[in-house]
XYZ file of C-alpha atoms in Angstrom:
491
model
C -39.678 19.636 21.404
C -43.407 19.317 21.983
C -43.876 18.159 25.585
C -46.861 15.909 24.858
C -45.013 14.242 21.977
C -41.976 13.639 24.213
C -44.158 12.068 26.877
C -45.769 9.731 24.376
C -42.360 8.612 23.128
C -41.095 8.053 26.661
C -43.970 5.665 27.215
C -43.460 3.807 23.936
C -42.582 0.123 24.591
C -38.840 -0.438 24.622
C -37.934 3.192 24.004
C -35.963 3.665 27.211
C -34.495 0.173 27.472
C -30.799 -0.554 27.608
C -29.414 1.062 24.488
C -28.103 -1.831 22.498
C -26.889 -0.986 19.010
C -27.753 -2.833 15.833
C -26.385 -1.736 12.464
C -28.029 -2.707 9.185
C -25.829 -2.366 6.085
C -27.714 -2.323 2.794
C -25.632 -4.018 0.090
C -28.143 -5.768 -2.156
C -28.441 -3.442 -5.144
C -27.020 -4.493 -8.496
C -25.525 -1.129 -9.402
C -26.489 -1.322 -13.067
C -25.034 2.115 -13.768
C -21.582 0.757 -13.002
C -21.968 -1.386 -16.127
C -19.720 -3.984 -14.574
C -19.623 -7.689 -13.836
C -18.411 -6.680 -10.380
C -21.090 -5.916 -7.811
C -21.223 -2.188 -7.056
C -20.272 -2.362 -3.382
C -17.250 -4.535 -4.243
C -15.653 -1.899 -6.456
C -12.328 -0.794 -5.026
C -11.477 2.659 -3.740
C -8.480 3.468 -1.566
C -7.392 -0.164 -1.421
C -10.675 -1.499 -0.074
C -14.077 -2.292 -1.477
C -16.675 0.409 -0.933
C -18.523 -1.828 1.495
C -15.204 -2.591 3.202
C -14.838 1.081 4.104
C -18.381 1.122 5.467
C -17.803 -2.036 7.506
C -14.610 -0.525 8.904
C -16.656 2.438 10.129
C -19.321 0.111 11.533
C -16.718 -2.001 13.325
C -15.300 1.132 14.973
C -18.704 1.765 16.622
C -18.560 -1.670 18.297
C -22.223 -2.547 17.721
C -23.926 -5.422 19.490
C -24.946 -6.939 16.153
C -24.594 -6.269 12.449
C -26.838 -7.532 9.683
C -25.958 -7.018 6.027
C -28.606 -7.228 3.352
C -27.306 -8.912 0.201
C -28.946 -9.728 -3.092
C -27.166 -9.475 -6.413
C -24.026 -11.622 -6.528
C -24.573 -12.642 -2.922
C -22.104 -15.503 -3.369
C -19.324 -12.897 -3.672
C -20.710 -10.119 -1.484
C -21.674 -12.250 1.510
C -18.279 -13.906 2.101
C -16.541 -10.571 1.529
C -18.648 -8.952 4.241
C -17.924 -11.779 6.647
C -14.207 -11.410 6.023
C -14.584 -7.980 7.582
C -17.121 -8.924 10.232
C -17.241 -12.688 10.785
C -20.214 -12.395 13.135
C -22.344 -10.381 10.707
C -25.714 -11.901 9.906
C -26.466 -12.086 6.178
C -30.018 -11.370 5.073
C -30.948 -12.183 1.484
C -33.231 -9.772 -0.355
C -34.440 -11.869 -3.262
C -36.010 -8.928 -5.077
C -34.996 -5.307 -4.563
C -38.308 -3.755 -3.519
C -37.009 -0.683 -1.765
C -35.148 0.291 1.382
C -38.117 -0.442 3.635
C -38.340 -3.957 2.259
C -34.568 -4.418 2.718
C -34.693 -3.425 6.380
C -37.686 -5.674 6.956
C -35.682 -8.564 5.481
C -32.806 -7.651 7.827
C -35.036 -7.643 10.917
C -36.577 -10.961 9.927
C -33.099 -12.477 9.564
C -32.125 -11.287 13.049
C -35.330 -12.714 14.457
C -34.579 -16.104 12.893
C -31.115 -15.946 14.441
C -32.659 -15.200 17.807
C -30.627 -12.013 18.065
C -33.266 -9.353 17.491
C -32.283 -6.755 20.053
C -33.664 -3.614 21.556
C -32.188 -0.143 21.736
C -31.053 1.613 18.564
C -30.957 0.463 14.956
C -28.797 2.376 12.475
C -29.312 1.837 8.760
C -26.259 2.544 6.581
C -25.418 1.997 2.926
C -22.662 -0.137 1.444
C -21.582 2.399 -1.182
C -20.480 5.313 1.053
C -16.707 4.798 1.337
C -15.965 8.101 3.088
C -18.112 7.218 6.114
C -16.236 7.308 9.431
C -16.895 5.449 12.656
C -16.724 8.651 14.721
C -19.607 10.085 12.720
C -21.776 7.004 13.220
C -20.967 6.985 16.927
C -21.896 10.666 17.318
C -25.115 10.143 15.355
C -26.171 7.238 17.575
C -25.419 9.316 20.685
C -27.492 12.254 19.419
C -30.377 9.965 18.559
C -30.351 8.252 21.942
C -29.963 11.486 23.916
C -33.021 12.967 22.172
C -35.035 9.734 22.625
C -36.420 9.987 19.116
C -38.395 7.337 17.297
C -36.492 8.150 14.116
C -33.430 10.280 13.480
C -32.064 11.433 10.140
C -28.387 11.990 9.460
C -28.795 15.086 7.347
C -26.486 17.582 5.723
C -26.606 21.175 4.609
C -25.312 21.586 1.063
C -25.010 24.407 -1.435
C -26.665 22.411 -4.198
C -29.344 19.998 -2.933
C -30.401 18.902 -6.418
C -31.414 15.252 -6.492
C -31.729 14.811 -2.743
C -34.746 14.489 -0.484
C -35.290 17.655 1.555
C -35.668 17.680 5.345
C -38.757 19.767 6.106
C -39.018 21.405 9.536
C -41.653 23.548 11.205
C -41.053 26.999 12.671
C -39.773 25.462 15.906
C -37.274 23.269 14.079
C -39.235 20.062 14.497
C -38.826 17.623 11.633
C -42.073 17.236 9.727
C -41.100 15.085 6.775
C -38.626 14.148 4.086
C -39.854 15.256 0.688
C -38.225 13.802 -2.399
C -37.235 16.318 -5.045
C -39.722 15.023 -7.608
C -42.525 15.613 -5.097
C -41.261 18.959 -3.793
C -42.790 22.345 -4.511
C -40.604 25.188 -5.719
C -40.470 26.508 -2.159
C -39.415 23.156 -0.715
C -36.708 22.803 -3.338
C -35.055 25.876 -1.837
C -34.339 23.899 1.355
C -30.653 23.021 1.580
C -30.868 20.447 4.371
C -30.898 17.059 2.707
C -31.489 13.466 3.758
C -28.281 11.418 3.546
C -30.249 8.169 3.693
C -28.569 7.076 6.927
C -31.232 6.706 9.607
C -31.427 5.715 13.269
C -34.496 4.099 14.853
C -35.740 3.055 18.197
C -35.838 -0.707 17.691
C -39.330 -1.107 19.156
C -40.742 1.632 16.963
C -39.065 0.163 13.872
C -40.641 -3.223 14.570
C -44.063 -1.569 14.686
C -43.512 0.695 11.680
C -42.133 -1.774 9.122
C -45.403 -3.720 8.684
C -47.194 -0.406 8.086
C -45.122 0.518 5.039
C -46.843 0.226 1.682
C -45.673 0.407 -1.899
C -48.362 2.745 -3.192
C -45.988 4.911 -5.166
C -44.684 5.347 -8.691
C -41.885 2.800 -8.230
C -43.981 0.261 -6.367
C -41.329 0.106 -3.617
C -41.379 0.195 0.174
C -39.626 3.368 1.290
C -37.905 3.374 4.677
C -38.364 7.145 4.902
C -42.137 6.573 5.206
C -41.353 5.645 8.813
C -40.998 9.366 9.460
C -44.639 9.919 8.471
C -45.681 6.983 10.637
C -43.803 8.408 13.619
C -45.303 11.847 13.151
C -48.829 10.445 12.846
C -48.237 8.570 16.112
C -47.099 11.782 17.785
C -43.540 10.543 18.222
C -40.355 12.543 17.946
C -38.297 12.727 14.764
C -34.812 14.233 14.801
C -32.418 15.379 12.113
C -28.745 15.972 12.808
C -26.699 17.730 10.115
C -23.248 16.237 9.701
C -20.560 18.862 9.147
C -18.698 16.659 6.685
C -21.579 15.764 4.417
C -19.287 14.090 1.880
C -19.032 11.142 4.243
C -22.563 10.213 3.231
C -22.030 10.375 -0.539
C -22.495 7.190 -2.530
C -21.165 6.079 -5.905
C -23.587 4.891 -8.553
C -21.289 4.936 -11.571
C -17.587 4.972 -12.386
C -17.437 8.748 -12.578
C -18.742 9.120 -9.032
C -16.462 6.300 -7.883
C -13.421 8.129 -9.258
C -14.524 11.368 -7.606
C -14.913 9.658 -4.230
C -11.568 7.919 -4.721
C -9.860 11.213 -5.374
C -11.470 12.775 -2.302
C -10.624 9.782 -0.119
C -7.014 9.921 -1.273
C -6.831 13.650 -0.560
C -8.003 13.008 2.979
C -5.563 10.154 3.521
C -2.597 12.109 2.166
C -3.534 15.169 4.224
C -3.839 13.090 7.388
C -0.363 11.583 6.894
C 1.200 14.983 6.266
C -0.305 16.173 9.545
C 1.333 13.147 11.206
C 4.792 14.198 10.043
C 5.127 12.629 6.584
C 6.559 14.768 3.789
C 4.589 14.482 0.554
C 6.259 16.542 -2.138
C 3.286 16.528 -4.513
C -0.047 15.470 -2.976
C -1.771 15.681 -6.362
C 0.318 12.812 -7.798
C 0.634 10.716 -4.633
C -1.810 7.897 -3.869
C -1.935 6.171 -0.491
C -4.354 3.367 0.339
C -6.367 3.324 3.541
C -4.415 0.473 5.166
C -0.921 1.847 4.496
C 1.148 2.674 7.605
C 3.788 5.422 7.536
C 6.152 6.609 10.250
C 7.263 10.161 10.851
C 9.832 11.731 8.571
C 9.038 9.454 5.662
C 9.415 11.345 2.388
C 7.238 10.533 -0.606
C 8.318 12.032 -3.921
C 5.996 12.794 -6.873
C 4.253 10.085 -8.870
C 4.282 7.458 -6.112
C 1.614 4.972 -5.076
C 1.632 3.163 -1.736
C -0.975 0.438 -1.890
C -2.465 -2.388 0.139
C -0.829 -3.016 3.506
C 2.468 -1.290 2.721
C 4.484 -0.148 5.762
C 7.245 2.458 5.507
C 9.585 3.204 8.437
C 10.995 6.580 9.447
C 13.463 8.484 7.278
C 12.759 6.266 4.269
C 12.413 7.979 0.888
C 9.952 6.625 -1.654
C 9.936 7.761 -5.281
C 9.685 9.467 -7.517
C 7.493 7.332 -9.791
C 7.302 4.312 -7.494
C 4.503 1.827 -6.865
C 4.648 -0.437 -3.806
C 1.886 -2.865 -2.876
C 1.939 -4.874 0.364
C 5.616 -4.037 0.879
C 7.736 -3.259 3.941
C 10.410 -0.578 3.739
C 12.924 -0.217 6.570
C 14.351 2.785 8.363
C 16.280 5.125 6.090
C 15.846 2.979 2.975
C 15.453 4.553 -0.449
C 13.266 3.156 -3.234
C 13.460 5.013 -6.558
C 11.360 4.464 -9.708
C 10.483 0.945 -8.672
C 7.514 -1.400 -8.854
C 7.261 -3.767 -5.898
C 4.749 -6.222 -4.486
C 4.970 -8.405 -1.364
C 8.608 -7.436 -0.909
C 10.700 -6.366 2.084
C 13.413 -3.717 1.866
C 15.741 -3.600 4.854
C 16.965 -0.594 6.808
C 19.344 1.628 4.880
C 18.939 -0.397 1.691
C 18.606 1.148 -1.772
C 16.424 0.027 -4.662
C 16.250 1.321 -8.218
C 15.889 3.090 -10.431
C 13.749 0.911 -12.707
C 13.730 -2.158 -10.471
C 10.973 -4.755 -10.266
C 10.525 -6.455 -6.895
C 8.233 -9.427 -7.236
C 6.650 -11.372 -4.356
C 9.090 -13.036 -1.987
C 11.880 -10.490 -2.417
C 13.742 -9.795 0.813
C 16.582 -7.275 0.700
C 18.709 -7.118 3.827
C 19.911 -4.029 5.651
C 22.183 -1.763 3.579
C 21.725 -4.037 0.585
C 21.256 -2.843 -2.977
C 19.002 -3.795 -5.870
C 20.037 -1.529 -8.703
C 18.928 -0.329 -12.099
C 16.930 -2.681 -14.309
C 17.044 -5.582 -11.848
C 14.124 -7.986 -11.444
C 13.868 -10.154 -8.351
C 11.427 -12.901 -7.398
C 11.417 -15.122 -4.306
C 14.934 -13.901 -3.645
C 16.536 -13.392 -0.247
C 19.446 -10.977 -0.535
C 21.537 -10.649 2.616
C 22.799 -7.640 4.522
C 25.259 -5.481 2.573
C 24.761 -7.669 -0.512
C 24.403 -5.995 -3.891
C 22.763 -6.749 -7.220
C 23.598 -3.462 -8.924
C 22.720 -3.736 -12.619
C 20.706 -5.416 -15.367
C 20.060 -8.775 -13.714
C 17.331 -11.310 -13.065
C 17.409 -12.953 -9.635
C 14.710 -15.588 -9.265
C 14.413 -18.265 -6.568
C 17.724 -17.360 -5.013
C 19.485 -16.866 -1.722
C 22.433 -14.450 -1.682
C 24.626 -14.230 1.406
C 25.669 -11.078 3.203
C 28.304 -8.897 1.598
C 28.118 -10.677 -1.769
C 28.277 -8.717 -5.015
C 26.482 -9.926 -8.149
C 27.943 -8.638 -11.410
C 26.010 -6.819 -14.122
C 23.935 -8.839 -16.550
C 23.650 -11.907 -14.321
C 20.831 -14.384 -14.845
C 19.587 -16.854 -12.259
C 18.110 -19.507 -14.565
C 15.547 -20.971 -12.193
C 13.166 -22.791 -14.544
C 13.921 -26.016 -16.401
C 10.670 -26.077 -18.346
C 8.864 -28.152 -15.746
C 9.770 -26.911 -12.267
C 11.458 -23.999 -10.501
C 14.792 -24.589 -8.751
C 16.858 -22.552 -6.330
C 20.336 -21.035 -6.497
C 22.358 -20.318 -3.360
C 25.259 -17.873 -3.353
C 27.304 -17.774 -0.133
C 28.625 -14.920 1.952
C 31.248 -12.462 0.635
C 31.192 -14.060 -2.813
C 31.936 -12.201 -6.056
C 30.269 -13.058 -9.334
C 31.444 -11.148 -12.387
C 29.408 -9.713 -15.247
C 27.323 -11.712 -17.695
C 27.216 -14.912 -15.654
C 24.396 -17.445 -15.612
C 23.530 -19.766 -12.741
C 21.578 -22.811 -13.907
C 19.622 -23.952 -10.858
C 19.833 -25.932 -8.723
C 23.367 -24.837 -7.908
C 25.328 -23.566 -4.897
C 28.285 -21.186 -4.787
C 30.237 -21.326 -1.539
C 31.274 -18.521 0.805
C 34.020 -16.298 -0.550
C 34.006 -17.916 -3.998
C 34.557 -16.018 -7.260
C 32.833 -16.612 -10.588
C 34.545 -15.324 -13.710
C 32.649 -13.136 -16.152
C 30.726 -14.883 -18.897
C 30.520 -18.149 -16.991
C 27.577 -20.533 -17.135
C 27.607 -22.262 -13.763
C 25.919 -25.665 -13.759
C 27.805 -27.328 -10.896
C 28.368 -26.386 -7.274
C 31.346 -24.113 -6.552
C 33.413 -24.739 -3.418
C 34.064 -21.960 -0.885
C 36.928 -19.617 -1.838
C 37.237 -21.253 -5.293
C 37.225 -19.599 -8.716
C 34.668 -20.917 -11.187
C 35.288 -20.272 -14.857
C 33.411 -22.044 -17.634
C 34.028 -19.992 -20.770
C 36.119 -21.549 -23.586
C 39.540 -20.205 -24.645
C 39.292 -17.271 -27.021
C 40.308 -18.000 -30.617
C 41.124 -15.641 -33.503
C 41.124 -15.919 -37.344
C 43.269 -13.173 -38.900
C 41.698 -11.396 -41.904
C 38.389 -13.187 -41.583
C 36.292 -10.032 -41.334
C 37.730 -8.473 -44.497
C 37.116 -11.657 -46.492
C 33.561 -11.821 -45.152
C 32.805 -8.236 -46.216
C 34.158 -8.896 -49.720
C 31.967 -11.971 -50.065
C 28.870 -10.080 -48.991
C 29.575 -7.237 -51.433
C 29.815 -9.730 -54.302
C 26.513 -11.317 -53.367
C 24.883 -7.890 -53.261
C 26.259 -7.030 -56.713
C 25.039 -10.322 -58.177
C 21.516 -9.738 -56.901
C 21.495 -6.251 -58.360
C 22.568 -7.618 -61.786
C 19.798 -10.203 -61.972
């Protein structure tokens, strides 16, 4: 580093003050290439919005203040950001006039809030879902250790097409960022690129922003022009290549979003395998960022674990299973099942071809079997609903067995009602419970019964009528039908 330049930066107002950290998140762009009614940064990847991933990384750095620049669909984007970071300041960019303009809007918003700090300012982008807090923290540390006016989070890539190039002199000093459209053939050979993520000394940034102009083809204020301003002032500019350059990639259309989603999922699945989870086929397994898995979980092919799903040790999930916001207990097995907001107890079994709707709670060692749908149903320990049943708005006591083809008729056309089946009860096949109704502990219900009244404990409920028989009826019926067929043919 040039000694005179270093001395000038050391004397720059505020440059060696207490290193507070401010993070600016740019989330104002409309994302027209997404061709969507959903704002670009709100598009989901890995169970979170793109900006949600970025805010998670920002939160991990524990900054002193965060300001998010919003514009398009601010009424959706702003509240979403504050769900992640309630203390974030929202700055509205009425017209998208470039990154320099966006950061100026952010600084003005902080000044109005009376929270414009000193130290370091990091500028990040709301569409980089692979970004990690550790990387931001390391970048801030490098910037502060070098006491630069501006630092660039750069990357070295095999194909730099489309990116601005980081130009250095023979001593490695950063001279400029040159956009590809302005680069000579020689400069286009440079493989160190600008990720767009920048760090500033706060005092320098405050001086540089008013000096930006929009004398360019797009008529926009470019934040990267601060590098030229720093160099002209004799101040230091740093560039720090990130090893994992994919963390800085953004998504501008659905193709890029899918590519980033696939890469994010690969990283998540790989991380869980390294933590002791068995994933039989990583290529067909999808795990969201907020899923929690314990050691010795096994995930079979074609499975998706989404939202805030939690799976305890020794549980087996799949194949071909989708669980969203579910809890699965120790040693449970869930096979070819779709579940949402459901709890599966330790040692319980579910599936195949089961549908667990919100409010399902299956107790330890319980069973929800093939082609069973449950909703707002609490099924006790060791209780079983093995086959071909609908269990809605129900409570089933421990040790009870529900026969095949049972329907819990919970809706009367106006309101939902609840059915309660006691402990150690037995209900036979093809029964219907017309709610509200209660079946006592130890009671039996005969097959084919339609239960409309409460059943006492240890009683037998049977509602079907006595079977009748008409000898020869079927033969007479067939003869009649054959005659009708012959008459029609003769007409």
